[in-house]
Amino acid sequence: MDTSAFNSVWWIFALPVFGFLWQCLAGKIVIDNLGDKLGKRIMGASAVLPIAAAFFIAVDLTGKLHSMPAESRSVVLTLFDWINIQSLHVPFEFRVDALSMMMVLIITGIGSLIHLYATGYMAEEKDYPRFFTYLNLFVAAMLVLVLGNNLVLTFIGWEGVGLCSYLLIGFWYKDVANSKAANKAFIVNRIGDFGFTIGMFLLIAQVTLDRNIIGITDPRWLSFDVLLPHADVLFKINPEITTMAALALFVGAMGKSAQFPLYLWLPDAMAGPTPVSALIHAATMVTSGVFLLNRMSPVFAAAPQAGAVIAIIGAATSLLGALIAFGQTDIKKVLAFSTVSQLGYMFIGCGVGAYWAGMFHVTTHAFFKALLFLGAGAVIHAMAHDQDMRNYGGLWKFLKITGATMLVGWAAIAGFPYLSGFFSKEEILGAAVNSDTVLHLGGYMWSTGQVAGWIGFVVAFLTAAYMTRMTLLTFFSGEGRWKTIAAGHGHDHDHEHGHHDAHAHAHHHEDPHGFFYSDAEMHARAVAEPHEHHHALDSHHVPKEVPPSMWMPLAVLAVLSLVGGAWLKYGVNLEHWLYPGAEAAEHAERVSHPMLLGISFTVFLAGVGFGFWKYAKGLPADEGWDLSLWKRWRTSAGRQFGIDAALTDGSLKGGAMLGAFLAGIDKWLIDGVVNASGRVAELAGGLLSRTQRGYVRGYALLMQAGVVALIFYVIYQLSHLGAGN
Amino acid sequence: MNYTIPTVDWSLVLPFALVALTGIVALIIETAHPKRDNGLIIGVSLTGLAATFVLLLTQLVLPPARTFGNMVLRDQFSVLLQLICVAATAVCFMFSDGYLREKKIAFGEFYPLTLWALSGAMVMVSTDNLLMLFVGLEILSIALYCLAGMSRSEARSEESALKYFLLGAFASAFLLYGIAFLFGASGSMSLPDIQKAVTGLTRDTLPMPVFGVMLVLVGLGFKASLVPFHQWTPDVYQGAPTNVTAFMAAVSKVAAFGALARVLVAAAPLHQYWFEALYWIAIATMCIGNLVALVQKDVKRALGYSSIAHAGYLLVALLAYTRDPDKVSLGTTVFYLIGYAAMTVGAFAVVSLAAKGDRDGSRYQDLHGLYRRAPFATVMLVLFLSSLIGIPPTVGFFGKQLIFLDALRTGLVPLAIVLAVNSAVSAYYYLQIMVAAFVSEEGAARPVSRKPGAGMTIGVCVCAAGVIFASLLGGYVQETTRTAALQAKPVPGRVQNQMEVINR
Amino acid sequence: MSASEIGFLALALLAVIGAAGVVLIDNPVRSALCLVLNFFVLGFIYFTLGAPMIGITQIMVYAGAIMVLFLFVIMMLKRQGAMAKPDKPDSRLGLAVVLGLALAVTVYATVIAPQGVTLPLGIKDYGTPQAVGVSLFTNFVWPFEVVSVLLLVGIVGSIMLAKRRI
């Protein structure tokens, strides 16, 4: 097949790489030489443009793909031969198909919007090029992850995005809390990566063992286009091993996509700048687990037990995230737990076999969650980097554009009928409650798929409620509460939860770390740009609408959140686009379509109604500044029900104990054996050297004894073997 | 009486003649100028050795040949071994002068005697006749008995000479007894003839050649310091002047293993009667050599035990070859001998720097401060000891690796494991020597000894070059000894065939 | 048992007695005289085995010349009776004797007995001076020459060890 038409896919990958190199090599020079304002403008533009260009190339490629017949919509392009050992070739190759292009469009499309937004959001940042260096590198790594045509390349991208995530969470690394958050993210992700590698090696082991049975002769057998068509036979030879491999890969996905219990790192990851939260920790990287499940869907399809586990873990994660969100006062934390909860949805979809629905939700979630994060970022920006919703209220008056777009986001995530979130959620839950995914455990069959579906509806109610809470507390419900800060409950907030954004923190106090401009530098900038003036949030604060570079992405995302779902479902026919030929497998519906619609409406209305009933009048006293008035369950939710502390402390203390135990073994047993062997050798040497007294007659006697021994040995051999020959 | 004078190809004996004649010339110079310094003698000797070396190099490419009624055999194996002996002797000469002066025993006779000892070694390796083998062995041994006792002011030197002589005579008796048995069994002293004669013996006639082989192995095993015929080694290595020790360690070992290889190849038809015995001897030699070396307090003694251990490694290589000559090459033995000669002579050369006045000073603490006095030589000592341990870029590593692989290929897995473990054990005492050389001297009680002379530096450099670059020769040596029609190849005995049956 | 066998055994017994005397007698002169006996008897054995040339050489060179030198040196050193004896008999002497006997018995039982003790038939002209001479100048000319180096080593080595007292 002629693949030359798709060669431009290399540009999609190369442009962010060039951007990365340009930012890291030239960034500081440009800004130092051209002045702060012009330099930043140039660097900002040169950070956005490669991603935007990549997006347009991706659109073009998707068009080409669309014009091809459905069954041949998969193109493999090889750049060079990477690993080449006798029976295994792993080339550096990209795969252009519906799934990968969908992810590419999300990454580059939403990525370019967020880059644009970040040029405004990070304008006061000294390390401006460093930020875009990481961000461009992240895009490049993410593209390798989704475009790679074999698990090894996917793993490279997987590690690359993990690295960038670590670097960006710890972007303000001089604050120890941020560094700790970055470490936490990295370490928790290592656990997942370990699972990924185990799964990968289990698959490789299976292929190498059974390759000949199947008859795969192509040495590129790690490549998806060679491996996956054989999956339905190959991975059913040893179903137990396949299940183990699938679960191991799911552990990898759990790490990246923040599933229980590896979700711990995602809330802490909010320590990074808000555009990072929007791009990496909401729209793209955290969905790579879902992407992996889709990519490897033939493997998971061969392991239905693994699917059942995935569905129930997804449901548990989704319920947990939604409950915890009620206890959060930090606007970004609410969104973070909402992300955890929504990711749970995606895994419910994948677990019950509706992989395309998972991807559908990935896409719509990318729209509305990026929108919500960016909107939250705009609010934070306007509120002098304060993130506590208790200090907001009545912002609608000041932030009309932000408010309007945020309302769209709220409607989309809460499941307002016929907006994007509504469709994808309904597809997932419909598939779940109609599924026959069962888990065989302890001699019983557990219908985890259906259970997950019904939990999903509960979570939909909770989602509508807590999103209403967030929206009302921020934009409506009374006058601005920051005006009462002087009254005495402003600054002591959230210390125990560690909800500080370092950004905000730095502006409350003197900036001790040098990430931001000093007073003298600020003064110089104020002369150049008189309207850019920052001060801490106080009772005289007047929120101001954000600049166009920040609200324009919001507008675009708002439009996508409004119509994206409908367009994907009816315009694109996503299920057919992603999995052509899969619709044939219809199964009996337990819960009919209209019934589902009814439930969805009801749940939405109930959730929103509850939210209005509770928060329309303003901040309830039982979740105000005085924590002693909080209800117990809410305090507990604020602390993540102690799960985070238990797991973290448990693993730290357990690790320390294990380390001490192993150190003891090392010291007493291993060292003991080593030292003892040395001693024994020396002792033996000493004893043997005793035989050497220095007397010639002794030496001669030993020689004679040796001769006699040899002769006797010979006699034995002669009598034993006889004359040979 | 009818007889025919055998035709003679003089080129085959020319290297031997050159060395022996150089010795005679050196002796004449000493006689003419008894009290002069030995510069001229050394010059003549080195020139003669250089000429011999070049001559041998030109013979390396020649096809195998025999002359003097099959008493002299030249093949690639013999030429390579002679090259090692000649080079090792030359290096010993380079560093001897300064050492002998320091000890005030700068006798001119040292050089001719050493040259003749070398000629004996050359006779030993370039023959497959037991008579010539014995004559060569005796020339080598008697010269060494005298040389070991050269430092007459030291009781230890005299003692070592006497011990060496008595035990050497004892071993020679066994060797002769064995030769007599083999002659009795086959009517010939030529190894190929013996090999032919011992295939197809009856139950009654079999014991005689088997006993003969065993007793010959005892005699050669003494020379090669195999357990239990090893006990002279540390005493003599320690007592003899260090330059003699270096010569003894290198040349005598090469000659012994050259002869051992020939005898074992000829005795291969009787494989099943001796193989297991040598198998256990190899294990015992490796283990005892290394274990006893651990507790030594004297560098030369430790190196003596190390020499025993290396004899064990070499025996493994030989055993692998006789077990399956198609799979492995005798080149492994040759290659290891090249490396062994380079690193041992180099190590002893540097250790000889520790001598002060008429004391030999070879305890570990006598090496203290060596780095301060002779930094280059000490660094080279580290190189040689690393090679003796078997640390990768050195020839010691590649040699051991080849032996290890040979042992694995021929199914001698236990030997390979024992070898590897022993290599690890040996690191301990070699490192002790290294450490001793770098510890600074405590107090200034001992007089500052001489700086290394130019001869020492050149000699050490030659050895270092050997240790570093000899590994490049590995493939060549393997190939040469494989393709050369050495002599009748070993015919594996019946035990092996049985094993093959079992394996099937 | 034939007469020649009886003769051989008698001579062999004498040779062993002589050899034992060399080792066991403390007086060096007597010890040396025992060696003379041994050398002589060996010479006779060579004659009986049909090797007259070796026999003559043995008697002339060893029993004659070399023994004269031995005795000469012993007399010169005036050390009769002062030979150092070990302070106490070495307990391992017995072990050595046992091992030696074991070796002898084994060799006899395994090697010699199965083949039967036979004396060589006198091959014509086997050990005559002519035959030895021809051998030395044809097939064995090279060892014959190489041994000269051995002798040279012996001479030079002994001079080096003896000439200077430092």
PDB file of C-alpha atoms in Angstrom, chain B residues 47 51 65 92-93 118 162 168 171 174 191 218 262 302 321 373 423 426 467 498:
ATOM      1  CA  THR B  47      71.568  -9.715  21.045  1.00  0.00           C
ATOM      2  CA  ALA B  51      68.438 -13.033  16.964  1.00  0.00           C
ATOM      3  CA  ALA B  65      59.260 -30.990  10.334  1.00  0.00           C
ATOM      4  CA  CYS B  92      64.678 -11.381  33.076  1.00  0.00           C
ATOM      5  CA  PHE B  93      68.065 -10.254  31.776  1.00  0.00           C
ATOM      6  CA  LEU B 118      66.714 -21.728  28.373  1.00  0.00           C
ATOM      7  CA  LEU B 162      69.262 -28.013  48.026  1.00  0.00           C
ATOM      8  CA  GLY B 168      64.003 -32.649  41.628  1.00  0.00           C
ATOM      9  CA  ALA B 171      60.978 -36.566  40.655  1.00  0.00           C
ATOM     10  CA  PHE B 174      59.961 -41.285  38.764  1.00  0.00           C
ATOM     11  CA  LEU B 191      55.710 -40.525  21.660  1.00  0.00           C
ATOM     12  CA  VAL B 218      54.584 -37.454  38.215  1.00  0.00           C
ATOM     13  CA  ARG B 262      52.848 -33.883  24.233  1.00  0.00           C
ATOM     14  CA  ALA B 302      52.314 -15.874  47.664  1.00  0.00           C
ATOM     15  CA  TYR B 321      41.886 -30.436  24.825  1.00  0.00           C
ATOM     16  CA  ARG B 373      60.037   5.287  45.064  1.00  0.00           C
ATOM     17  CA  SER B 423      39.662 -16.680  40.440  1.00  0.00           C
ATOM     18  CA  SER B 426      42.682 -15.278  44.356  1.00  0.00           C
ATOM     19  CA  VAL B 467      49.637  -8.181  29.182  1.00  0.00           C
ATOM     20  CA  GLN B 498      30.681 -44.313  26.903  1.00  0.00           C
TER      21      GLN B 498
END
